[in-house]
PDB file of C-alpha atoms in Angstrom:
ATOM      1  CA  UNK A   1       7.019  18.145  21.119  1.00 54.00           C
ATOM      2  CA  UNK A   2      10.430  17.193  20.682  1.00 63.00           C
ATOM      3  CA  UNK A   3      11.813  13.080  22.229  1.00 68.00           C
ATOM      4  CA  UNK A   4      13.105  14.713  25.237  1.00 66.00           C
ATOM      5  CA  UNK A   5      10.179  16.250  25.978  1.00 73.00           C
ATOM      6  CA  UNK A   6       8.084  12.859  25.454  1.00 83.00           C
ATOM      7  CA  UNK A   7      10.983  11.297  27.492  1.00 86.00           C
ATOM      8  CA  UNK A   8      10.342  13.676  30.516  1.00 90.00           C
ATOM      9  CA  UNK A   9       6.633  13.166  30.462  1.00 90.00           C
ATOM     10  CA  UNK A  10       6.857   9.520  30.582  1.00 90.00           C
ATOM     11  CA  UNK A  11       9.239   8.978  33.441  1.00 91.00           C
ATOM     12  CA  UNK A  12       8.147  11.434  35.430  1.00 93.00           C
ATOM     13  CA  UNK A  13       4.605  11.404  35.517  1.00 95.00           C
ATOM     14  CA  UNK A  14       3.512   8.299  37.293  1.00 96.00           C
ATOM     15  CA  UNK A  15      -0.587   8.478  37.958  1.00 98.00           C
ATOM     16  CA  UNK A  16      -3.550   9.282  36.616  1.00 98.00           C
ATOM     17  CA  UNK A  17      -3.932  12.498  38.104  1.00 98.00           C
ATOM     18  CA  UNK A  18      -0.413  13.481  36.672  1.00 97.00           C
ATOM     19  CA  UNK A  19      -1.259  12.826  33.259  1.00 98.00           C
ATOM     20  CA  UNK A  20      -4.581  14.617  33.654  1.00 98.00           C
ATOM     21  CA  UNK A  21      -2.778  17.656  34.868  1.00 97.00           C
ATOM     22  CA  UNK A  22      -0.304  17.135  31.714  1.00 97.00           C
ATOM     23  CA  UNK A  23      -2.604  17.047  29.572  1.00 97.00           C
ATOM     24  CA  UNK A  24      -4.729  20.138  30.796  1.00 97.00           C
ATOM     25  CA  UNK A  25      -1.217  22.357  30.543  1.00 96.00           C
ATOM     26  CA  UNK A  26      -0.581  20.958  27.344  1.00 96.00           C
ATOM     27  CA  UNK A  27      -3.794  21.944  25.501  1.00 97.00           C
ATOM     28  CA  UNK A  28      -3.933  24.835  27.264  1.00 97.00           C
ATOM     29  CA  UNK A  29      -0.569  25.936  25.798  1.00 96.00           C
ATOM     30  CA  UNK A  30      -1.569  24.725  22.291  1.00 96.00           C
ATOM     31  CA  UNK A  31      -4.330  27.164  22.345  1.00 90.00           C
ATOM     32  CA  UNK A  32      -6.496  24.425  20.529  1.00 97.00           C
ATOM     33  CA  UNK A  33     -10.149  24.720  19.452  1.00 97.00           C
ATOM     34  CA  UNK A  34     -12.568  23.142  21.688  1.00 96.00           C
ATOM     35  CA  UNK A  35     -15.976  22.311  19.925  1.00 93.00           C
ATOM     36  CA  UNK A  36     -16.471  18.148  19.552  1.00 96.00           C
ATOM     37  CA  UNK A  37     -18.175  17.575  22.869  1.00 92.00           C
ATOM     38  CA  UNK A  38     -16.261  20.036  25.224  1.00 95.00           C
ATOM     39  CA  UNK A  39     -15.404  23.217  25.584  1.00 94.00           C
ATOM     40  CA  UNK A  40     -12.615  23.710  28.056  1.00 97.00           C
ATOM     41  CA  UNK A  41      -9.274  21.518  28.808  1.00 98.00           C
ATOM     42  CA  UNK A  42     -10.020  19.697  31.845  1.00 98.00           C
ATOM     43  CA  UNK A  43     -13.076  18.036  30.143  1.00 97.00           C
ATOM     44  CA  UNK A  44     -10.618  17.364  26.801  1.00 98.00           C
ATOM     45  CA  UNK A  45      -8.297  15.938  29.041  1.00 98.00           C
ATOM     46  CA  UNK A  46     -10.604  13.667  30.559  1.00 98.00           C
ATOM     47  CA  UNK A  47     -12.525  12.672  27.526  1.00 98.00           C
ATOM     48  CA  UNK A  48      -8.690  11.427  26.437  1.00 99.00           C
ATOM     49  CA  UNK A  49      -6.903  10.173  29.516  1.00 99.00           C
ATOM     50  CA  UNK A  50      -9.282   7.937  31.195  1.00 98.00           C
ATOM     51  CA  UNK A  51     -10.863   6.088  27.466  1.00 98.00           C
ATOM     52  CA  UNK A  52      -7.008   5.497  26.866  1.00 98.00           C
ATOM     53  CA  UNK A  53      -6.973   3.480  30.179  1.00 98.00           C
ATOM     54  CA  UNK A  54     -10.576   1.701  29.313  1.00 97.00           C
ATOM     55  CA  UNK A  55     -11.830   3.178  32.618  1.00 98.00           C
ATOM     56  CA  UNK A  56     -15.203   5.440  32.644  1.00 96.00           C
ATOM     57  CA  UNK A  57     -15.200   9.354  32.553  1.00 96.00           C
ATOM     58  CA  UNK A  58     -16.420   9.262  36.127  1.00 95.00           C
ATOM     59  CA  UNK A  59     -14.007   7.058  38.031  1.00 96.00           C
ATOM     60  CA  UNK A  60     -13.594   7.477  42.193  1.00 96.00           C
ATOM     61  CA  UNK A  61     -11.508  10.755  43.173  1.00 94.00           C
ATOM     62  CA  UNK A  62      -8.818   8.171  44.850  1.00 95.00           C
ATOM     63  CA  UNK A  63      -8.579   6.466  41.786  1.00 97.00           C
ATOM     64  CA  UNK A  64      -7.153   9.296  39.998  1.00 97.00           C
ATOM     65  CA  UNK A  65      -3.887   8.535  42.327  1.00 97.00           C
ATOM     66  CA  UNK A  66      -3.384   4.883  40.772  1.00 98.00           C
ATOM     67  CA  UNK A  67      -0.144   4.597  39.123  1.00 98.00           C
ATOM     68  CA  UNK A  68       0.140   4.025  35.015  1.00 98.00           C
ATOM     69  CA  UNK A  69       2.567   1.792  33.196  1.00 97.00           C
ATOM     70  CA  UNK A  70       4.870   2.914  30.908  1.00 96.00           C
ATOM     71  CA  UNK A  71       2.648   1.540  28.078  1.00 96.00           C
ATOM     72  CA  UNK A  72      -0.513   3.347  29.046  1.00 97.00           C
ATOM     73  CA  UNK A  73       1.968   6.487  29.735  1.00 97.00           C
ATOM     74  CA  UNK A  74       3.135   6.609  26.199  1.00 95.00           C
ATOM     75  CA  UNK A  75      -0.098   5.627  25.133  1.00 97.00           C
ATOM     76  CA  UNK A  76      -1.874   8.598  26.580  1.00 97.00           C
ATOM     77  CA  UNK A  77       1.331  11.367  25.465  1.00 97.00           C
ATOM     78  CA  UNK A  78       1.223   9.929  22.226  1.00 96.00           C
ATOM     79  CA  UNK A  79      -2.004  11.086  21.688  1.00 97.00           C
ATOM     80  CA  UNK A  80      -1.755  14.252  23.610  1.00 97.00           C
ATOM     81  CA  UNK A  81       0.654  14.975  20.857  1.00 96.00           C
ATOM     82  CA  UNK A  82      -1.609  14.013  17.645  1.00 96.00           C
ATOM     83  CA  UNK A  83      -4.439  16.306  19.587  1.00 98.00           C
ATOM     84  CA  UNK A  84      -2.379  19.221  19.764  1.00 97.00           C
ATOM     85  CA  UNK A  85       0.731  18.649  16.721  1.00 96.00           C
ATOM     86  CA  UNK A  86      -2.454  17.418  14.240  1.00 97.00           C
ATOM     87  CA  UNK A  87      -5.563  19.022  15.820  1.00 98.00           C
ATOM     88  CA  UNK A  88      -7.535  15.809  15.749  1.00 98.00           C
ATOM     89  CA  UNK A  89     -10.298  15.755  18.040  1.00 98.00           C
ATOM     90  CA  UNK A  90      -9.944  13.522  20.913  1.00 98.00           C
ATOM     91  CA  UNK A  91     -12.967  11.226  19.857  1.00 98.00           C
ATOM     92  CA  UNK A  92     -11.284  10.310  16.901  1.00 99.00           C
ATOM     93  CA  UNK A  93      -7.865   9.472  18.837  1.00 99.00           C
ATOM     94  CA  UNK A  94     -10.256   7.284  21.429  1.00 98.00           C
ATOM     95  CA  UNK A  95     -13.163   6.306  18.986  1.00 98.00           C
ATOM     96  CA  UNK A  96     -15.077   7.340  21.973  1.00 98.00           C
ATOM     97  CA  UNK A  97     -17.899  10.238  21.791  1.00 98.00           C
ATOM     98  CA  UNK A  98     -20.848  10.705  24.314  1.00 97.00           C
ATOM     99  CA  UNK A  99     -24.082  11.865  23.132  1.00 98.00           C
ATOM    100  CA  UNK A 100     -27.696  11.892  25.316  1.00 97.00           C
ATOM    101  CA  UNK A 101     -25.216   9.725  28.142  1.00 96.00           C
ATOM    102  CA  UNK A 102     -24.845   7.673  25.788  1.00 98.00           C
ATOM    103  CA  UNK A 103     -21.285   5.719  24.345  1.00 98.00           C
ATOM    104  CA  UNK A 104     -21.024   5.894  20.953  1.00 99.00           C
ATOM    105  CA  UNK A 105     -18.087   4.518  18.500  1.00 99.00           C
ATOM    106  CA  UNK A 106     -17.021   6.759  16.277  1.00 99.00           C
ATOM    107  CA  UNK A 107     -14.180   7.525  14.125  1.00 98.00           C
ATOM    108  CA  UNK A 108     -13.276   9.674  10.645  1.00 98.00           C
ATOM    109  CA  UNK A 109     -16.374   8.516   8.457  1.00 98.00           C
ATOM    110  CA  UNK A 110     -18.909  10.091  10.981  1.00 99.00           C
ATOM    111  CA  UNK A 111     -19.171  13.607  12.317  1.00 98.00           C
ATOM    112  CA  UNK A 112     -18.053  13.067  16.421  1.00 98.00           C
ATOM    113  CA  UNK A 113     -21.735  14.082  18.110  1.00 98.00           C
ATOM    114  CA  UNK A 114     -22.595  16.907  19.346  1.00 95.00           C
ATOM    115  CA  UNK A 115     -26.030  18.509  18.595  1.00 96.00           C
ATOM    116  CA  UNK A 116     -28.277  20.310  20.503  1.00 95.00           C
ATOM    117  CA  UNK A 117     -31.403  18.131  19.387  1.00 97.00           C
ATOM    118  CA  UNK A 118     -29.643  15.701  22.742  1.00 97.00           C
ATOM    119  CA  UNK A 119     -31.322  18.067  25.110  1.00 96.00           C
ATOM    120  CA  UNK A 120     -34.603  17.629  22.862  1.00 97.00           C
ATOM    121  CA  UNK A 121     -34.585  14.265  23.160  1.00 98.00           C
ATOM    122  CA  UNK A 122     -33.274  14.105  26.963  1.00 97.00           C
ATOM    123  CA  UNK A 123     -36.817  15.761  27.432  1.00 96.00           C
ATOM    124  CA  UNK A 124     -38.583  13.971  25.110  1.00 97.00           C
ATOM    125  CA  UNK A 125     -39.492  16.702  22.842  1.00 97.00           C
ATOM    126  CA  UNK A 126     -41.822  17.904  25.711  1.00 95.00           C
ATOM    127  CA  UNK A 127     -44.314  20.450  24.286  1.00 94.00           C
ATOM    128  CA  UNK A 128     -43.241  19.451  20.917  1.00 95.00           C
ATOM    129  CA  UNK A 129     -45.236  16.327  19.993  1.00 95.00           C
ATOM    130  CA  UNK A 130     -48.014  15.600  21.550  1.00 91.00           C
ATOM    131  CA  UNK A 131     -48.838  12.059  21.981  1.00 94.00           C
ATOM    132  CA  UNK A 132     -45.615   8.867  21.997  1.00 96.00           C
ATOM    133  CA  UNK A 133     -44.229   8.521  18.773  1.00 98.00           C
ATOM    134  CA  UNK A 134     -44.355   5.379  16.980  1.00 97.00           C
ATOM    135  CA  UNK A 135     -42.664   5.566  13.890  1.00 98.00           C
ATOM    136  CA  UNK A 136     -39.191   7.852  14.117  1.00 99.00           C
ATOM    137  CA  UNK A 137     -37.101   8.936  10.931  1.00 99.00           C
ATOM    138  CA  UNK A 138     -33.400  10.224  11.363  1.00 99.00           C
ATOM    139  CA  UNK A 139     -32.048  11.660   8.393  1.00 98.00           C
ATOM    140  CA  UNK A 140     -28.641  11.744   8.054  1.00 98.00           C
ATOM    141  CA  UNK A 141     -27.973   9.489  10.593  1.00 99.00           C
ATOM    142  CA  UNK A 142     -24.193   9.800  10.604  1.00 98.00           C
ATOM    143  CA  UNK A 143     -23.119   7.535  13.500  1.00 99.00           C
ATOM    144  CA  UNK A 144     -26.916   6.878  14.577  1.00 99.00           C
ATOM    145  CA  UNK A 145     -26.466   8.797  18.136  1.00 99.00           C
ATOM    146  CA  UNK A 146     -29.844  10.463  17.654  1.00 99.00           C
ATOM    147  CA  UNK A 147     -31.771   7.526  15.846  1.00 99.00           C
ATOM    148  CA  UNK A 148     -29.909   5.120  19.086  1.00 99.00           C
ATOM    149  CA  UNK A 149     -30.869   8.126  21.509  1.00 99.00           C
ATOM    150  CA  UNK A 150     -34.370   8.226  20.205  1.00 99.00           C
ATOM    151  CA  UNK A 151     -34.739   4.456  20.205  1.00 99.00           C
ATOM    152  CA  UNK A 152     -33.962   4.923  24.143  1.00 99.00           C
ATOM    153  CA  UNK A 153     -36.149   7.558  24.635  1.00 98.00           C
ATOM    154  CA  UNK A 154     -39.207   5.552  23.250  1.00 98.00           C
ATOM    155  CA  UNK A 155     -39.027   2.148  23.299  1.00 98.00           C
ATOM    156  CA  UNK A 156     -41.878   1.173  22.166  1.00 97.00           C
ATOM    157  CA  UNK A 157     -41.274   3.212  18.280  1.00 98.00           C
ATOM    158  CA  UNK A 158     -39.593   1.705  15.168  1.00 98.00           C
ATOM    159  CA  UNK A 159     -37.130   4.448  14.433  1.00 99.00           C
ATOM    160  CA  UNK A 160     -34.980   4.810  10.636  1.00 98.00           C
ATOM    161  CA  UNK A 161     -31.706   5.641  10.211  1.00 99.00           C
ATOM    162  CA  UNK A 162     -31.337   7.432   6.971  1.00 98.00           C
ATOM    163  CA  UNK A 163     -27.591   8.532   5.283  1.00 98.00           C
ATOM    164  CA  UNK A 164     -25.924   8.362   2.245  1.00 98.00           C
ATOM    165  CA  UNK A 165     -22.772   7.613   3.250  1.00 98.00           C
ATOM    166  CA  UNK A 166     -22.250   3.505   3.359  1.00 98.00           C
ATOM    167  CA  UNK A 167     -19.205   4.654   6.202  1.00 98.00           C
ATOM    168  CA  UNK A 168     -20.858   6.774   7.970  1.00 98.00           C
ATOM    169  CA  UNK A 169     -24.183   3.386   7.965  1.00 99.00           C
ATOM    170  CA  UNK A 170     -21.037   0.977   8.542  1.00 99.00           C
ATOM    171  CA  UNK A 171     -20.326   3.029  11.518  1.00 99.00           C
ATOM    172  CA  UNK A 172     -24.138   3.384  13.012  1.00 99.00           C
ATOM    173  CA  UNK A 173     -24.591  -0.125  12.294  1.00 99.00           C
ATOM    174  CA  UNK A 174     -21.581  -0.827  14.705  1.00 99.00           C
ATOM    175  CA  UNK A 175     -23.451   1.171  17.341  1.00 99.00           C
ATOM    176  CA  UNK A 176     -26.940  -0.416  17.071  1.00 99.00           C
ATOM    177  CA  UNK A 177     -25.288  -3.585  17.366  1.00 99.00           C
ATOM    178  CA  UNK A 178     -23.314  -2.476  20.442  1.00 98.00           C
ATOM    179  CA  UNK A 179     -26.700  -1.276  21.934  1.00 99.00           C
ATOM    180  CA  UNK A 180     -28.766  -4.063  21.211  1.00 98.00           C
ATOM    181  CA  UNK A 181     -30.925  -2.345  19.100  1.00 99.00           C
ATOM    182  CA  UNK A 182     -31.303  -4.143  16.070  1.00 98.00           C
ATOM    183  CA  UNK A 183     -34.992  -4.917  16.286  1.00 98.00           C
ATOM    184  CA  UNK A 184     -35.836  -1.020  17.163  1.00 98.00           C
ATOM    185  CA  UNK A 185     -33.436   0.685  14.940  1.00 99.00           C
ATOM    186  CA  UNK A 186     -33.178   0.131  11.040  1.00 98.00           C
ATOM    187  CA  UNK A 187     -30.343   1.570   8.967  1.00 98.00           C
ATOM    188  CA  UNK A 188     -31.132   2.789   5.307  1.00 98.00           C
ATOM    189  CA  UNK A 189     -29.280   4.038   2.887  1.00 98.00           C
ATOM    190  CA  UNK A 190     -30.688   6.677   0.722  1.00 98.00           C
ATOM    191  CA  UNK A 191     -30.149   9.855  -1.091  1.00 97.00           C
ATOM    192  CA  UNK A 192     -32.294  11.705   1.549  1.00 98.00           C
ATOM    193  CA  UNK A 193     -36.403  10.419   0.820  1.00 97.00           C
ATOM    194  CA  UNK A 194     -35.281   9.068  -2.344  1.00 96.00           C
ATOM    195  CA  UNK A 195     -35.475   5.251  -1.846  1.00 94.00           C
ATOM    196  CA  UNK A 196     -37.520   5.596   1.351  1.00 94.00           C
ATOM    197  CA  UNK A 197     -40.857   3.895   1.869  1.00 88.00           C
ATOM    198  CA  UNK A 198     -43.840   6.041   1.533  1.00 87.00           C
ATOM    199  CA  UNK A 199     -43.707   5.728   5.572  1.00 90.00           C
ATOM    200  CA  UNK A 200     -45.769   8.487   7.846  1.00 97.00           C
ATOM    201  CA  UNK A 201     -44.176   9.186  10.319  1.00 98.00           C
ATOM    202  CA  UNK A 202     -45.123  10.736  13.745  1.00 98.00           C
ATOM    203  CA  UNK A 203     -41.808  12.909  14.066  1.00 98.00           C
ATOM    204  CA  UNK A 204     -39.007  13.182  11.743  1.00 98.00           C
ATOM    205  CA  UNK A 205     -35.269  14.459  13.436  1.00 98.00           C
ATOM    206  CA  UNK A 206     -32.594  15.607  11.235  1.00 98.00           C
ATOM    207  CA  UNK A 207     -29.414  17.058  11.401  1.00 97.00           C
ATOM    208  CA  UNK A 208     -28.176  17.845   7.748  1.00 97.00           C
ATOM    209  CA  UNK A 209     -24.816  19.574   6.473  1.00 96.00           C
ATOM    210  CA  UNK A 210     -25.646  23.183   6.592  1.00 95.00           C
ATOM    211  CA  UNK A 211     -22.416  24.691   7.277  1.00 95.00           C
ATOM    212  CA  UNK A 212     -21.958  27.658   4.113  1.00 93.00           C
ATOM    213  CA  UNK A 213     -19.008  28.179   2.058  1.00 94.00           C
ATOM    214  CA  UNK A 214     -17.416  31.375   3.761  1.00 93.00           C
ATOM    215  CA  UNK A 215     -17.728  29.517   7.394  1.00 94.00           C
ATOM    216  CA  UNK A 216     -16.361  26.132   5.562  1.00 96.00           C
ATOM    217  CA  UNK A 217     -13.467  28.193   4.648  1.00 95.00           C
ATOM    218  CA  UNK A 218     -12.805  29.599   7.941  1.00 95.00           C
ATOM    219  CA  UNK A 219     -13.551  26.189  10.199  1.00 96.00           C
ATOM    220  CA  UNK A 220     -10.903  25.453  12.755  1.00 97.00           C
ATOM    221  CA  UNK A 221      -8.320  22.804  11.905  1.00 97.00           C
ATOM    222  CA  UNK A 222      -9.729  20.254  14.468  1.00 98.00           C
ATOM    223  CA  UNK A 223     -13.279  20.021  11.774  1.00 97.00           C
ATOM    224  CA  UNK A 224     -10.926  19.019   8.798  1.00 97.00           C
ATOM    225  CA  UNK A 225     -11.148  15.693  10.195  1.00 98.00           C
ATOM    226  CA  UNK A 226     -14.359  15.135   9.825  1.00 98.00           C
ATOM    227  CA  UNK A 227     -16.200  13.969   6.462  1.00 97.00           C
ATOM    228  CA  UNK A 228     -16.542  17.111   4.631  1.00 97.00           C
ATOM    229  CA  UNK A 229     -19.881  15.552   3.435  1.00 96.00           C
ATOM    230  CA  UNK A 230     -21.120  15.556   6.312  1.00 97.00           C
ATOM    231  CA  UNK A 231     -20.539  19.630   7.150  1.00 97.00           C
ATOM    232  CA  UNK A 232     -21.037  21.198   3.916  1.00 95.00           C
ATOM    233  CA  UNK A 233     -24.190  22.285   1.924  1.00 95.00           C
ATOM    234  CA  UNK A 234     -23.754  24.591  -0.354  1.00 94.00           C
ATOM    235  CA  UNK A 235     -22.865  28.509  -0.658  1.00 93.00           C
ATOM    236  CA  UNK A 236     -25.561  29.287   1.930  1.00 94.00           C
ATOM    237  CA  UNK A 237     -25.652  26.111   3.934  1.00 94.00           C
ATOM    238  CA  UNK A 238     -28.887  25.155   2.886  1.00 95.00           C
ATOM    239  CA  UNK A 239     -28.492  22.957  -0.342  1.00 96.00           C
ATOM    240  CA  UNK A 240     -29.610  19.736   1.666  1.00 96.00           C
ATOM    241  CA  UNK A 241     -32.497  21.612   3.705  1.00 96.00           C
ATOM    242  CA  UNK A 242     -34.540  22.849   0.789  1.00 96.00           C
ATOM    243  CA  UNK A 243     -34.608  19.318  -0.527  1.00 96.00           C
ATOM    244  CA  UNK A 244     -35.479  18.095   3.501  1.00 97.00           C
ATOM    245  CA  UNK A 245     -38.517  21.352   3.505  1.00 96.00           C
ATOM    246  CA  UNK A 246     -39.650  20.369   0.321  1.00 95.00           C
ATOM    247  CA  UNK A 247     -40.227  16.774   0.680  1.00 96.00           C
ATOM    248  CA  UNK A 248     -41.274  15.980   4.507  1.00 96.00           C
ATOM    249  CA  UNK A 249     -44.720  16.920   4.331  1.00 95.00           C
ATOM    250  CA  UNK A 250     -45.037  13.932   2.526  1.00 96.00           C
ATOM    251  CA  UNK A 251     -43.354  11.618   5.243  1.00 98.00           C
ATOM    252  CA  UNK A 252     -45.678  12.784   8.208  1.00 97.00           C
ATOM    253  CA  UNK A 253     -48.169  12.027   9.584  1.00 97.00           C
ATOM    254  CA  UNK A 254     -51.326  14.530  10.130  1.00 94.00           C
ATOM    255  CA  UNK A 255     -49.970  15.148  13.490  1.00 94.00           C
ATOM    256  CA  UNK A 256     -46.400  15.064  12.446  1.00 96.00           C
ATOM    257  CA  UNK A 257     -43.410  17.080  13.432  1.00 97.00           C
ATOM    258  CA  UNK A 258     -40.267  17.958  11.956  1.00 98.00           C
ATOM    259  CA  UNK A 259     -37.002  19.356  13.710  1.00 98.00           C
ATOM    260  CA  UNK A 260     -34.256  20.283  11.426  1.00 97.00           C
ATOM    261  CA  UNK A 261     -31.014  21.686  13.215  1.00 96.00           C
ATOM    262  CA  UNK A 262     -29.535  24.602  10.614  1.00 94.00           C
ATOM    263  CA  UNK A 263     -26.885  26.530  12.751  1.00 90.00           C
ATOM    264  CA  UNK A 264     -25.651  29.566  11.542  1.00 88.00           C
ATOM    265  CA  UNK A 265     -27.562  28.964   8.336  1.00 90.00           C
ATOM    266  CA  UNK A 266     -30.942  29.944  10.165  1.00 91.00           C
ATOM    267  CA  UNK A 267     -30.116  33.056   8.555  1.00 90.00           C
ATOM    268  CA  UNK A 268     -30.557  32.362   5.003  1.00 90.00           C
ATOM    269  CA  UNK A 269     -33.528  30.313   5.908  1.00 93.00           C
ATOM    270  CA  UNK A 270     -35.063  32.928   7.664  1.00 92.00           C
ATOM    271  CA  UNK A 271     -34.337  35.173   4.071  1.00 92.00           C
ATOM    272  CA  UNK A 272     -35.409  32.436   1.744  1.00 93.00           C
ATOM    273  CA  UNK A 273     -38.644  31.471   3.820  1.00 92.00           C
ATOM    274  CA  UNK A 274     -40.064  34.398   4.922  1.00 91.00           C
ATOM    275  CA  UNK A 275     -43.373  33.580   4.773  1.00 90.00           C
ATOM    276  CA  UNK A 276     -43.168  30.301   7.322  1.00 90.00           C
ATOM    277  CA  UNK A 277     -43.745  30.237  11.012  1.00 90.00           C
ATOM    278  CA  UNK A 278     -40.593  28.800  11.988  1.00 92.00           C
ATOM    279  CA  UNK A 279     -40.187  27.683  15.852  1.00 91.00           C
ATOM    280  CA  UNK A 280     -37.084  28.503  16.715  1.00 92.00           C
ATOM    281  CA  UNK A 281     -36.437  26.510  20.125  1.00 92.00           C
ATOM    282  CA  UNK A 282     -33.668  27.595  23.104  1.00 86.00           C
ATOM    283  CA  UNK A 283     -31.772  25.426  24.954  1.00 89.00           C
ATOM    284  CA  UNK A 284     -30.248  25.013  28.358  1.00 83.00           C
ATOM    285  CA  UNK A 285     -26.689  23.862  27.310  1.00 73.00           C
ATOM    286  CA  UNK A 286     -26.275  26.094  24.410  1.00 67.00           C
ATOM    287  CA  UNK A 287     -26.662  25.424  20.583  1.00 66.00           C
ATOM    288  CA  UNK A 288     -29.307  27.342  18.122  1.00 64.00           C
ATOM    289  CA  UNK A 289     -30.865  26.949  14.749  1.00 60.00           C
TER     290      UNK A 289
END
């Protein structure tokens, strides 16, 4: 998008509706991949426009006719431009990502949420656990969405944060602040179990790196923004879940339940593990293994 073209944009779109409508064309144009928290244009456009004018996703329908400076107008084309010209997801041009209703900072050290294991714990885990959990584990915590989202969901359990990565804990200890959950959520750092407390607890959540080799290779440009560390796990996507299999028996409790998310991987894991029962759970709003 050459100056004129910015040019145009700016002084002749004047509201918010305008810019939405911009911004729907333009993506849709681009032919960009869709895949950190929406899955059409009109929801990309809206996860960008209205965080680039502070204002919630769901603002009044007259709103949307309010008229925009010209700094918010060349704030919101300039990063029109970097989502389409550099294929960086809009969270990362906002710092904004949603998970479980939630707000959530984020930005390149984290993975921008999106799992399926949100509709788990929108529920609860109904039919999954069977009594209120009191002691929660998150491994790889990333930005913390699911150890903050679980910490909502039960109140009343201590829940651990577990990752590597001091950016990606820098960033999920940004969020627990900014939720006020500092006395319900604890951020660890550790090579998976490795330096964790001999802790049992009632139901550990994980969502590991499994994506393989060949589909690393092949990942749309918008996922080489994210921490490769965070996405990758070996030729069969499964380096990091062996290690996750082999050790949480020891971290639960007699009652205890594990969900792992594995993606595409659940192939090789069906292969490699024939002989265990495996529940593999659906979901309303998409997403498997």
């Amino acid at each position: 998008m050459d100056k004129i073209f910015v040019d145009e944009a700016v002084n002749e779109l004047q509201t918010i509706q305008d810019m939405l409508r911009w911004s729907v064309s333009r993506f849709s144009a681009a032919n960009i991949w869709y895949g950190h928290g929406t899955d059409n244009p009109w929801d990309e456009a809206v996860q960008l426009v209205l965080p680039s004018l502070y204002l919630p996703l769901d603002i009044p329908e007259d709103m949307r006719t309010a008229r925009l400076t010209s700094s918010e107008k060349h704030r919101i084309v300039e990063r029109v431009i970097r989502r389409v010209n550099e294929r960086i997801p809009v969270a990362y041009l906002t710092n904004k990502a949603w998970f479980c209703g939630h707000e959530f900072y984020v930005d390149e050290r984290v993975l921008v949420p999106r799992s399926p294991i949100g509709e788990l714990i929108n529920n609860k885990f109904a039919g999954l656990i069977s009594k209120q959990p009191q002691h929660i584990l998150d491994m790889c915590t990333g930005s913390g969405c699911i150890a903050i989202a679980c910490a909502y969901a039960f109140p009343e359990a201590e829940v651990d944060a577990v990752d590597i990565s001091p950016d990606a804990l820098a960033v999920a200890e940004q969020n627990i602040e900014e939720h006020g959950l500092i006395h319900n959520v604890i951020p660890i750092r550790s090579d998976l179990f490795r330096d964790l407390p001999k802790v049992q607890y009632d139901l550990i959540v994980t969502n590991p790196p499994y994506v393989d080799a060949e589909d690393m290779s092949d990942l749309p440009n918008e996922y080489r923004h994210e921490p490769e560390l965070g996405l990758a796990s070996g030729t069969d996507g499964l380096k990091l879940t062996r290690r996750i299999l082999g050790n949480a028996a020891d971290y639960l409790a007699d009652d205890g339940v594990l969900i792992c998310e594995v993606g595409n991987s659940m192939v090789h894991l069906m292969e490699q593990y024939p002989d265990v029962p495996f529940t593999w759970l659906e979901f309303d709003n998409g997403g498997d293994g």
